[in-house]
Short mmCIF file of C-alpha atoms and ligand atoms in Angstrom, two decimals:
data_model
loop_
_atom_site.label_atom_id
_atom_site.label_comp_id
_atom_site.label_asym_id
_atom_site.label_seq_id
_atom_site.Cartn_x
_atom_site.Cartn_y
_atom_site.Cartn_z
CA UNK A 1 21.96 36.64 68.78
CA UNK A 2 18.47 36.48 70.44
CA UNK A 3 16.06 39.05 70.78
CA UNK A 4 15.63 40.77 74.29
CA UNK A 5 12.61 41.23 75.53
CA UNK A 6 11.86 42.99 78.83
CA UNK A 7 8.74 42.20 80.93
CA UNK A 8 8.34 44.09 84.11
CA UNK A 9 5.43 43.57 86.53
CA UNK A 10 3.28 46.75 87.46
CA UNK A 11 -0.10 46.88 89.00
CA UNK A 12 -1.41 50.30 88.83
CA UNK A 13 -1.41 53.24 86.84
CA UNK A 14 0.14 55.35 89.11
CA UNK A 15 2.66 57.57 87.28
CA UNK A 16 5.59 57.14 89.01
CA UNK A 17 5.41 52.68 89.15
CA UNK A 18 5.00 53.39 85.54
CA UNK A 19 8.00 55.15 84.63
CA UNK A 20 9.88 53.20 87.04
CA UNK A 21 8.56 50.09 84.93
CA UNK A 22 9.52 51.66 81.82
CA UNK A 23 12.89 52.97 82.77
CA UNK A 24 13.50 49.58 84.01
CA UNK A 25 12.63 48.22 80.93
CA UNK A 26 14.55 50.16 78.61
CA UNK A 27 17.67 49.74 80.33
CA UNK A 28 17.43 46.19 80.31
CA UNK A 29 17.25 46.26 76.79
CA UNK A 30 20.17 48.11 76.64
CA UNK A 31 19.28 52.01 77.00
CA UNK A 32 17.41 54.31 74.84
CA UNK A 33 20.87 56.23 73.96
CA UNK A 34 21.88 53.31 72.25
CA UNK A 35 18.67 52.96 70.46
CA UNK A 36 17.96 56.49 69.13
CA UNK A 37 20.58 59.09 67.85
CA UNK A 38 19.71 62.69 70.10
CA UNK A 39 19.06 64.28 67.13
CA UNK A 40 16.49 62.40 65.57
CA UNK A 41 13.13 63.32 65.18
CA UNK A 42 10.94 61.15 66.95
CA UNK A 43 7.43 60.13 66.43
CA UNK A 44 5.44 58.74 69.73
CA UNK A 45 3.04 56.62 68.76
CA UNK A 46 0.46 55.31 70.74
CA UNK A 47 -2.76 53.31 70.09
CA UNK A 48 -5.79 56.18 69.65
CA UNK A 49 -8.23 53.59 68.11
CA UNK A 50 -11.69 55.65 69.25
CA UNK A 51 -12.76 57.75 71.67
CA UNK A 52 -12.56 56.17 75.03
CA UNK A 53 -11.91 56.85 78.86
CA UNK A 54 -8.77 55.19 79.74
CA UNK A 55 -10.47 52.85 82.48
CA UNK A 56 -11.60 51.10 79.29
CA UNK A 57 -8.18 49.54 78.04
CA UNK A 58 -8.98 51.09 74.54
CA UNK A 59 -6.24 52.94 74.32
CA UNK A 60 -2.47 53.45 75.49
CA UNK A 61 -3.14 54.56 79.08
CA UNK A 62 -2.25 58.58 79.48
CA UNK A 63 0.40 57.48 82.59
CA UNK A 64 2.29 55.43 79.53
CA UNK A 65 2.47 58.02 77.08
CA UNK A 66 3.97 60.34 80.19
CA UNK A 67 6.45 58.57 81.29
CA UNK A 68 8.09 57.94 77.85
CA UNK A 69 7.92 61.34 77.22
CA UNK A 70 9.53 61.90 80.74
CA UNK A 71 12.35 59.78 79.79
CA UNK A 72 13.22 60.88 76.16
CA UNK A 73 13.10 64.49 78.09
CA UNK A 74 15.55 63.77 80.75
CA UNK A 75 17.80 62.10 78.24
CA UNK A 76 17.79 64.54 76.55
CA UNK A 77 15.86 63.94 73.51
CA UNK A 78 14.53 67.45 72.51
CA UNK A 79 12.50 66.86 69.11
CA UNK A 80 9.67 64.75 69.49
CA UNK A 81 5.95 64.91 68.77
CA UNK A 82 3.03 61.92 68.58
CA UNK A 83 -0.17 60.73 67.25
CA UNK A 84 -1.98 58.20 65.54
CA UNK A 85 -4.19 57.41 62.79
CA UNK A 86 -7.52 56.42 64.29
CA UNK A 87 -10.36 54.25 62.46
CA UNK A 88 -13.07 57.53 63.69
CA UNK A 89 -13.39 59.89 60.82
CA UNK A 90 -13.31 62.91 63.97
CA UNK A 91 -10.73 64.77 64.09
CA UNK A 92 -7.40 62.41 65.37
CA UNK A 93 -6.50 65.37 67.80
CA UNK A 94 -10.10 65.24 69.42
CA UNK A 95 -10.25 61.43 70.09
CA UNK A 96 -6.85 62.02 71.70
CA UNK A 97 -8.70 64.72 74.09
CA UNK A 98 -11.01 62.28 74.84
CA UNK A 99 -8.35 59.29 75.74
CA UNK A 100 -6.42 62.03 77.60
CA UNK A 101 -3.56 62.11 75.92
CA UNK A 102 -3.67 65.23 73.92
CA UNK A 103 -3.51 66.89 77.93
CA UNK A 104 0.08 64.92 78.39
CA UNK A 105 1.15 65.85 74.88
CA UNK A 106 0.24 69.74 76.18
CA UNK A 107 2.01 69.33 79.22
CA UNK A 108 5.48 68.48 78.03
CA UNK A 109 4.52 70.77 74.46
CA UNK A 110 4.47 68.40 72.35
CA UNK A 111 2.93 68.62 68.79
CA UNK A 112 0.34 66.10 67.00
CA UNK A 113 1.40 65.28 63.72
CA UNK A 114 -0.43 65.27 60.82
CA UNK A 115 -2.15 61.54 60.19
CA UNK A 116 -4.70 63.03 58.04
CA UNK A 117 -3.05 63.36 54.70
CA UNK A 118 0.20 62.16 53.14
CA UNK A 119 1.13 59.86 50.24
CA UNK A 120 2.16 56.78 48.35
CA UNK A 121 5.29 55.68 49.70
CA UNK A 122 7.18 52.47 47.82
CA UNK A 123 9.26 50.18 50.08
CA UNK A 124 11.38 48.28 47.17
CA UNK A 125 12.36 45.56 50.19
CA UNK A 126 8.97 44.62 50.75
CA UNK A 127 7.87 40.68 50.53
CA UNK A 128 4.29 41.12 49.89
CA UNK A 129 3.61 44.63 49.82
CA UNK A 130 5.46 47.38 48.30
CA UNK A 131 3.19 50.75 48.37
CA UNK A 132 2.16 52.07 51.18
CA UNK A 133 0.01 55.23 52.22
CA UNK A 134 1.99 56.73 54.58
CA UNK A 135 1.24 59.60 56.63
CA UNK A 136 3.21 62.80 56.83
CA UNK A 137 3.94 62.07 60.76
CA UNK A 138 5.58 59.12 59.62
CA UNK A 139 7.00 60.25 56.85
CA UNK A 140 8.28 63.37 58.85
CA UNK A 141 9.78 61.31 61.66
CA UNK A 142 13.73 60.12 61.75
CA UNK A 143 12.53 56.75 63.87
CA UNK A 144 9.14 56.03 65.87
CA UNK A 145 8.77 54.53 69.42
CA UNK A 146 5.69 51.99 69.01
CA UNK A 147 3.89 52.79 72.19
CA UNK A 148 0.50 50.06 71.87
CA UNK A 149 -1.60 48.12 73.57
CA UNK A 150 -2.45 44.84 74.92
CA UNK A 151 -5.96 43.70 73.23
CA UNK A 152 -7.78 40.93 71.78
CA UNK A 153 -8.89 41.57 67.80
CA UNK A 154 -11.49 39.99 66.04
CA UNK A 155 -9.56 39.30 62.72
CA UNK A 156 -5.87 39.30 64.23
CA UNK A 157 -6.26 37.02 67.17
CA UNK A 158 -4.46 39.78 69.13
CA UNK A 159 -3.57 43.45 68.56
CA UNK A 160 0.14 44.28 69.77
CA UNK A 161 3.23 46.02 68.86
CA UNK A 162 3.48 45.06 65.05
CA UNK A 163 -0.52 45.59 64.18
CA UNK A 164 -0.17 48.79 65.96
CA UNK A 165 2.05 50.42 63.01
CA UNK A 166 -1.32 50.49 60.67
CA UNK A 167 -1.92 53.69 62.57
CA UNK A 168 0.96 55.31 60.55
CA UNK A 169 -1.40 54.63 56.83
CA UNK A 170 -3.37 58.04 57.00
CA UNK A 171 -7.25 58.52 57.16
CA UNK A 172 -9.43 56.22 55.61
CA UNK A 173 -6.47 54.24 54.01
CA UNK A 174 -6.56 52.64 57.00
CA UNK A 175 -10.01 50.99 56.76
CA UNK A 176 -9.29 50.42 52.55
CA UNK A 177 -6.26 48.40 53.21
CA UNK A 178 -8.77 45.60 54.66
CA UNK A 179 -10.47 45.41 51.25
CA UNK A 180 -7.33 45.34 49.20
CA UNK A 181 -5.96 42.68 51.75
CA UNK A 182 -9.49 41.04 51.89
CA UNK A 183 -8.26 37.73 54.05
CA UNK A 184 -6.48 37.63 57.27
CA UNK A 185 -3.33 35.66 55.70
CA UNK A 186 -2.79 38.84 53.18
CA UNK A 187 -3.35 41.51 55.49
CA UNK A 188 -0.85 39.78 58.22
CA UNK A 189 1.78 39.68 55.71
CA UNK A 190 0.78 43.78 54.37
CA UNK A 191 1.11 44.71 58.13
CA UNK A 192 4.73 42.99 58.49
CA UNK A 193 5.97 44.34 55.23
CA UNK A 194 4.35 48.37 56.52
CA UNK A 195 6.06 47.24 60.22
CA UNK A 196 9.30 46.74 58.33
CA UNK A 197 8.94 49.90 55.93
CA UNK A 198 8.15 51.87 58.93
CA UNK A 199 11.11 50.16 61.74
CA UNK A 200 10.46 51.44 65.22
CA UNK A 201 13.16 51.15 67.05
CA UNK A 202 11.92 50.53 69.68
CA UNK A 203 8.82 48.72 71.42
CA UNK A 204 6.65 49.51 74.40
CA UNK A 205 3.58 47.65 75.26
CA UNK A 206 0.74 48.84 78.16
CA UNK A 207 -0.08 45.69 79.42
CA UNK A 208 -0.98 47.01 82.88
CA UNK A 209 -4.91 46.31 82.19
CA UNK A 210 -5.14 45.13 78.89
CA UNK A 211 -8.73 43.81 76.75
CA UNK A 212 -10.16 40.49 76.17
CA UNK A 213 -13.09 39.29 74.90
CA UNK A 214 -14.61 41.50 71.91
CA UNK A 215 -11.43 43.59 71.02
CA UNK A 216 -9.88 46.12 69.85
CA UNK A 217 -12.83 48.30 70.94
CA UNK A 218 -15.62 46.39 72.70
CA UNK A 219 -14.02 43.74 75.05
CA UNK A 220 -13.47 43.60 78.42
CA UNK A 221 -10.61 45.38 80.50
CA UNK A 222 -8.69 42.84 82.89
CA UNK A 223 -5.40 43.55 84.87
CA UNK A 224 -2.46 41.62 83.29
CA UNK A 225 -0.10 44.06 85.30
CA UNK A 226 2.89 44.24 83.08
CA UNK A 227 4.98 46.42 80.52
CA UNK A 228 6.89 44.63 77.82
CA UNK A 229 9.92 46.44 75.88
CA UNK A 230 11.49 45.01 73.26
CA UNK A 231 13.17 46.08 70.07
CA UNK A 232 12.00 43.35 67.92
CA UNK A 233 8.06 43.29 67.92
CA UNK A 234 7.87 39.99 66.82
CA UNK A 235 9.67 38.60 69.99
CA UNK A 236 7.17 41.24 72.22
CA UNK A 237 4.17 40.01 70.37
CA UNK A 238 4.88 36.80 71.11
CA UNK A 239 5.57 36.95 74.84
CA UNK A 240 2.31 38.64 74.53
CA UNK A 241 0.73 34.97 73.45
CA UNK A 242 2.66 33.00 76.18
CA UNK A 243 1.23 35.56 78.66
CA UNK A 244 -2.36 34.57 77.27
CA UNK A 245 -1.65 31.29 76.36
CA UNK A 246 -2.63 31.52 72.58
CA UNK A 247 -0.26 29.73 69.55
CA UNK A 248 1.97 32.39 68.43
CA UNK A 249 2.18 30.74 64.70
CA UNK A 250 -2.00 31.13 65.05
CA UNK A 251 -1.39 34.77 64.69
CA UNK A 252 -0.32 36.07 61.35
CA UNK A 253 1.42 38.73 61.82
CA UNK A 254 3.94 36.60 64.25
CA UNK A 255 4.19 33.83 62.02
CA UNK A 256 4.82 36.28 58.55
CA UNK A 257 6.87 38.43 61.35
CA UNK A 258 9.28 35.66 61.43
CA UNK A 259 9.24 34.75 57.94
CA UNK A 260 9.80 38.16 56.48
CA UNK A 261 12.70 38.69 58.67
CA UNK A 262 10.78 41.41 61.13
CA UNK A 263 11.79 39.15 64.21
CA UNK A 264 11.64 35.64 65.64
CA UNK A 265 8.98 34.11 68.17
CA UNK A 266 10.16 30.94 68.97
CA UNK A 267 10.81 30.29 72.72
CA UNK A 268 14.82 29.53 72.37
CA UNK A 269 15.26 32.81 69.78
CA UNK A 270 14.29 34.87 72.97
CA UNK A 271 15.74 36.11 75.47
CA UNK A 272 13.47 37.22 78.60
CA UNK A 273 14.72 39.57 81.20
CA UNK A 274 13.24 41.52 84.25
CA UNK A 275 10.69 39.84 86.22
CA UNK A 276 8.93 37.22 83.94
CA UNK A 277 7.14 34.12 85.55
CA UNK A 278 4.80 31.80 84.93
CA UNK A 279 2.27 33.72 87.71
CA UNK A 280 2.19 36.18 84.85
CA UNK A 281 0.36 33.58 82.36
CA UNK A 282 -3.67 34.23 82.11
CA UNK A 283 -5.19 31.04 80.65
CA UNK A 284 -8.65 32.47 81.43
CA UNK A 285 -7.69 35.60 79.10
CA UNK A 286 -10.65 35.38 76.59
CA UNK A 287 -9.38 35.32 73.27
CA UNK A 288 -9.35 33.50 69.90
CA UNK A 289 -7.40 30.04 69.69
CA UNK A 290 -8.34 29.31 66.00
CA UNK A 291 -5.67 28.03 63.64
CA UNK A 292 -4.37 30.51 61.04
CA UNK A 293 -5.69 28.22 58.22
CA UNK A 294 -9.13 28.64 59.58
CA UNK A 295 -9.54 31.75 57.26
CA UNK A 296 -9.22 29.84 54.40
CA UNK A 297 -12.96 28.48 54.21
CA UNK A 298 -14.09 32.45 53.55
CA UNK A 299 -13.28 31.19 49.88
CA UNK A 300 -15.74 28.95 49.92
CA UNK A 301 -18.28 31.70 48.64
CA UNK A 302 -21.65 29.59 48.89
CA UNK A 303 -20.61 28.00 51.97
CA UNK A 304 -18.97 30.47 53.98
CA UNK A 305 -22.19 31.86 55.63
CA UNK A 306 -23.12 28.41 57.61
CA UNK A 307 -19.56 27.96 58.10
CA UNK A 308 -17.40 31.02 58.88
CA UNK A 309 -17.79 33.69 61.54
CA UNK A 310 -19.27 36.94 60.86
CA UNK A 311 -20.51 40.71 62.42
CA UNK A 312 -24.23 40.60 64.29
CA UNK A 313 -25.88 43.67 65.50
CA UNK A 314 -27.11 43.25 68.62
CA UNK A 315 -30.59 45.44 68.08
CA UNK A 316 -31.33 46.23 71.77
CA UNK A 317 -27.87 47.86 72.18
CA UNK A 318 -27.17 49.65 69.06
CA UNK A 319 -27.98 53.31 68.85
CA UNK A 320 -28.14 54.02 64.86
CA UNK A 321 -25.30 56.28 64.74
CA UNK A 322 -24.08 54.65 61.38
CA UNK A 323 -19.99 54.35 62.41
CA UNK A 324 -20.22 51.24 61.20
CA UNK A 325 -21.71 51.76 57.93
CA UNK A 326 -19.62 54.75 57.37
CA UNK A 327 -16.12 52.33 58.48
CA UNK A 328 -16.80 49.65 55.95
CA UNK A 329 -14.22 49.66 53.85
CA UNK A 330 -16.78 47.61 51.39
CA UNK A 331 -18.40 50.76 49.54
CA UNK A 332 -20.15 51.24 45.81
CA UNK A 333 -17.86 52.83 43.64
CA UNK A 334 -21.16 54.38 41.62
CA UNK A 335 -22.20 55.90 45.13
CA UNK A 336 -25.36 55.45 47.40
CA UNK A 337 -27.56 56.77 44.13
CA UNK A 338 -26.58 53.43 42.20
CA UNK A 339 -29.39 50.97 41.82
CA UNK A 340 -27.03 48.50 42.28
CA UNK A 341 -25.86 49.90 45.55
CA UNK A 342 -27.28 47.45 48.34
CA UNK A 343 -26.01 44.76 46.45
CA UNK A 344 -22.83 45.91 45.88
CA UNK A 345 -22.10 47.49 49.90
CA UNK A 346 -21.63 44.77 53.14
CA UNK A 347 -23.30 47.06 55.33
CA UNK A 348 -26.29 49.61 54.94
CA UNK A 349 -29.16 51.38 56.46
CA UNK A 350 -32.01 49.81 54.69
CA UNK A 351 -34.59 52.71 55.04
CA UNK A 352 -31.62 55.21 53.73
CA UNK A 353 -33.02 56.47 50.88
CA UNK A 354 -36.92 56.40 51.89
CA UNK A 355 -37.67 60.19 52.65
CA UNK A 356 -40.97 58.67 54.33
CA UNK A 357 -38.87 57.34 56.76
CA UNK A 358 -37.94 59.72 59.65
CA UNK A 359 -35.90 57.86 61.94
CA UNK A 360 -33.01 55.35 60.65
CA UNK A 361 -33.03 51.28 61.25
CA UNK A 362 -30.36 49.54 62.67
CA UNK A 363 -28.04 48.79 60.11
CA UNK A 364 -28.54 45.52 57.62
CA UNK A 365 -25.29 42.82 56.97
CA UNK A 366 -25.25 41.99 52.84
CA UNK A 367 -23.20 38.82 54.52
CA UNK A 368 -22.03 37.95 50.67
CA UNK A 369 -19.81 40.85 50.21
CA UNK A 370 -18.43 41.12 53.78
CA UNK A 371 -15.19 40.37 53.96
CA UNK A 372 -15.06 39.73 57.47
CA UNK A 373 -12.42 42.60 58.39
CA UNK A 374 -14.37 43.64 61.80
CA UNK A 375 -13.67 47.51 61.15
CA UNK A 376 -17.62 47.69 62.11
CA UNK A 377 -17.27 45.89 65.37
CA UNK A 378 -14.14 47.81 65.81
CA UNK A 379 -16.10 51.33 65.44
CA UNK A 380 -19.24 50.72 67.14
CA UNK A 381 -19.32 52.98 70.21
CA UNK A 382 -22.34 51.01 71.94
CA UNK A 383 -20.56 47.78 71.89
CA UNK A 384 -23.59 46.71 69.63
CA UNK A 385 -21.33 44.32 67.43
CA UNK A 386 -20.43 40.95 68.42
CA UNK A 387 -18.52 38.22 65.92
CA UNK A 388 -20.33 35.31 66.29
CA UNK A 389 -19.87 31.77 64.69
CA UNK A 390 -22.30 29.52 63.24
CA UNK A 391 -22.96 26.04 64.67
CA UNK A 392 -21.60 24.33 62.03
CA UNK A 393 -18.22 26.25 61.96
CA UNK A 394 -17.87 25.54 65.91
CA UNK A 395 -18.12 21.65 64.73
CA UNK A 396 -15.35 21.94 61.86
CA UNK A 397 -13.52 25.03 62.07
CA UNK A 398 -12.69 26.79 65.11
CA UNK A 399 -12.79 23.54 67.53
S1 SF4 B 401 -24.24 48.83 65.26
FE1 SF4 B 401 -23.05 50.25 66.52
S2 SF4 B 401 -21.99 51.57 65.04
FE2 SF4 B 401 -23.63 50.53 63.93
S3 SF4 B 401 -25.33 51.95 64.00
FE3 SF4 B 401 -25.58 50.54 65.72
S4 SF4 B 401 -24.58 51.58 67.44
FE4 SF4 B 401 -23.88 52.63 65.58
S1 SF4 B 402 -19.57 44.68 57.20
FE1 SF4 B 402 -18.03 44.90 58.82
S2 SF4 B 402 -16.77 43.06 58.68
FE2 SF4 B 402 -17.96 43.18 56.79
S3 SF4 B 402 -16.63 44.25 55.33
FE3 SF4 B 402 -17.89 45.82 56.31
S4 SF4 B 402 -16.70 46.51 58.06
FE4 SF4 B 402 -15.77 44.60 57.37
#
C-alpha cells in the first residue's frame, strides 16, 4: 500500500485557515480517531530550537500548535501535554515563552513535560543504533504527534518531520549525539533508528513560511504556504524535497528512512492528496544540493580544511555571548584547566583564561577537531555563523 501524504495550501497564519488546513489534512489521511486510541497519553511536539519570535520561521508557528490542540480537544482527546528538547541550555519552558507557545499550552492547560532529565533507553530493533537517551516526556507519552518545521540545515540538507524527533534525547544529549555520530551518514541513520524507537503516529509539518538559506536558526523566512500531514515521515520529508526541488536520496535521513523500513520516498510509493501542484514547487528555495557522499572527504584529515565546508564567525556581527562555545559538543574531558585544552576543544575563547583580559574575543575555530556538526551556527543568536566552502571544494565537491 502507499503512503498518504496530505498537502494543503494555506497562506496566512490566521488561526482559523490553519485549523481548517489541518483538519483537512488529517481527515484525508484517514482521521485522527483512527490514528490514536482516546485514551492515550499524548505528547505534542513541536520544534522549540531557540528563542525566537514566530515571524522568524524558527519555530512551529503558535497558530499550529493551537489548532492541533483544538482538534485533539474536540475529539475528544483529554490527556495531552507538549514540549521539546531545545539545543539552549535556558530553561525549555522559557524559550517556549519566548516562541509563544508556552501562552497556547496555558490556554487549553496543558502541561510541559520534562525534557530535561531521563535515561538510557535500548531499542533491541534498531539498525544502527540501539541506546538512546530518552527523555521522560517521551518516555511518559503512549504515542507523540510530530508537530515540526519546514527549514533548511547545515549538516542535514533539510530539517523536517523525522530530524525533528532528536528533540525527544534530553538536555545536552542532544548536542553529544553529534560527536558520537561524528559524520552526517552516521547521524542520518542514529536519527532514523531514534524516529523508529520513538513512532509518532502521526505527522504535521508548518510549512506556511518556512526557512532557507542558513538554517535551522539563521536563514531566511519565505512563504511556501502549505501544511503537510502524513503518517509516514519519510513520505512527508520527501514531498518536502519535491516542494524545494532538492534529491531526496541527497538527504540521509530519507534515504536511511527508506532503508531501515521508517517509510518510502520514491514518487510511485506515494500517494498525494488535497491540493498538491506543481505551483507549489520553489526552485529558488535556497538550500543545499550536495550529494550524500560529499561527506565522505571529512576523512581525509590533512585535506579536509582546503576541501570541505566548515563554521566562520562573521566578527562584525557576533556579540561574544559564547552559545556557541558552550553548544559544541567537541569538549576536553580534563576540563578548561587542562594544558592540553585548546588543542583538544573545536571551539574556544582564546583570551579565556587571561585574567588581564577584561572583555572576551570572538570565539577561535581549532578547524582539526571540528567535526562539522553546525550545533554553533545552529545556536548563535546574532546570526554571526555562516558555513562556508572553500574554493577548492566548490571545484570538486559540492558542484
Ligand atoms: S559567534 Fe554567535 S554564538 Fe558565538 S559568541 Fe559570537 S554571537 Fe555568540
Ligand atoms: S565548532 Fe561548531 S561545527 Fe565544529 S564541532 Fe563544534 S559545534 Fe560542531
Amino acid at each position: 500500500m502507499k503512503s498518504k501524504v496530505a498537502v494543503i495550501k494555506c497562506d496566512s497564519y490566521d488561526l482559523n485557515k490553519v485549523y481548517d488546513a489541518i483538519s483537512r489534512a488529517i481527515e484525508l489521511i484517514g482521521g485522527i480517531e483512527n490514528l490514536i486510541p482516546k485514551t492515550d497519553k499524548i505528547l505534542l511536539k513541536p520544534n522549540i530550537l531557540n528563542k525566537a519570535n514566530p515571524k522568524k520561521a524558527v519555530t512551529t508557528h503558535p497558530a499550529v500548535f493551537e489548532s492541533v490542540i483544538k482538534i485533539l480537544q474536540e475529539k475528544g482527546y483529554k490527556n495531552c501535554f507538549y514540549g521539546d528538547s531545545p539545543g539552549n541550555p535556558m530553561s525549555p519552558e522559557k524559550i517556549a515563552e519566548v516562541c509563544g507557545l508556552k501562552q497556547i499550552g496555558d490556554k487549553y492547560n496543558l502541561t510541559f513535560g520534562d525534557f530535561n532529565h531521563g535515561k538510557t533507553y535500548t531499542f533491541s530493533e534498531g539498525k544502527f543504533t540501539k541506546r538512546f537517551e530518552l527523555s521522560n516526556a517521551a518516555l511518559e507519552a503512549d504515542s507523540i504527534i510530530n508537530i515540526c518545521k519546514m527549514k533548511t540545515h547545515a549538516l542535514m540538507r533539510i530539517t523536517g518531520a523525522v530530524k525533528n524527533t532528536l528533540g525527544c534525547v534530553y538536555a545536552f544529549n542532544k548536542a553529544m549525539s553529534h560527536s558520537k555520530f561524528p559524520n552526517t551518514d552516521d547521524f542520518g541513520k542514529m536519527i532514523v533508528d531514534l524516529s523508529r524507537c520513538l513512532n509518532p503516529k502521526l505527522h504535521i509539518m508548518d510549512g506556511i513560511l518556512a526557512m532557507e538559506g542558513n538554517g535551522p536558526f539563521s536563514g531566511d523566512p519565505v512563504p511556501m504556504n502549505v501544511i503537510i500531514v502524513s503518517t509516514d515521515p519519510v513520505a512527508l520529508d520527501s514531498i518536502f524535497c519535491r516542494l524545494v526541488d532538492v534529491e531526496p536520496t541527497s538527504v540521509p535521513s530519507i534515504k536511511y528512512g527508506e532503508e531501515f523500513g521508517l517509510g518510502v520516498w520514491k514518487e510511485e510509493d506515494i500517494e498525494v492528496v488535497g491540493d498538491y501542484s506543481d505551483d507549489l514547487i520553489n526552485k529558488n528555495f535556497k538550500v543545499s544540493k550536495e550529494p550524500l557522499n560529499a561527506d565522505k572527504w571529512q576523512n581525509l584529515a590533512l585535506l579536509r580544511s582546503f576541501f570541505i565546508k566548515k563554521p566562520v564567525i562573521i566578527k562584525d556581527k557576533c556579540v561574544k555571548c559564547g552559545a556557541c562555545v558552550e553548544a559544541c559538543p567537541i569538549k576536553d574531558p580534563n576540563g578548561q584547566n587542562s594544558t592540553e585544552y585548546k588543542k583538544n576543544i573545536a571551539l574556544y575563547f582564546n583570551n579565556e583564561n587571561n585574567n588581564e583580559s577584561k572583555e572576551k574575543e570572538t570565539p577561535v575555530y581549532n578547524y582539526k577537531n571540528c567535526i562539522r556538526c553546525y550545533c554553533c551556527q545552529e545556536m548563535c543568536p546574532a546570526k554571526a555563523i555562516e558555513v562556508k566552502t572553500p574554493l577548492l571544494g566548490k571545484l570538486f565537491i559540492y558542484r
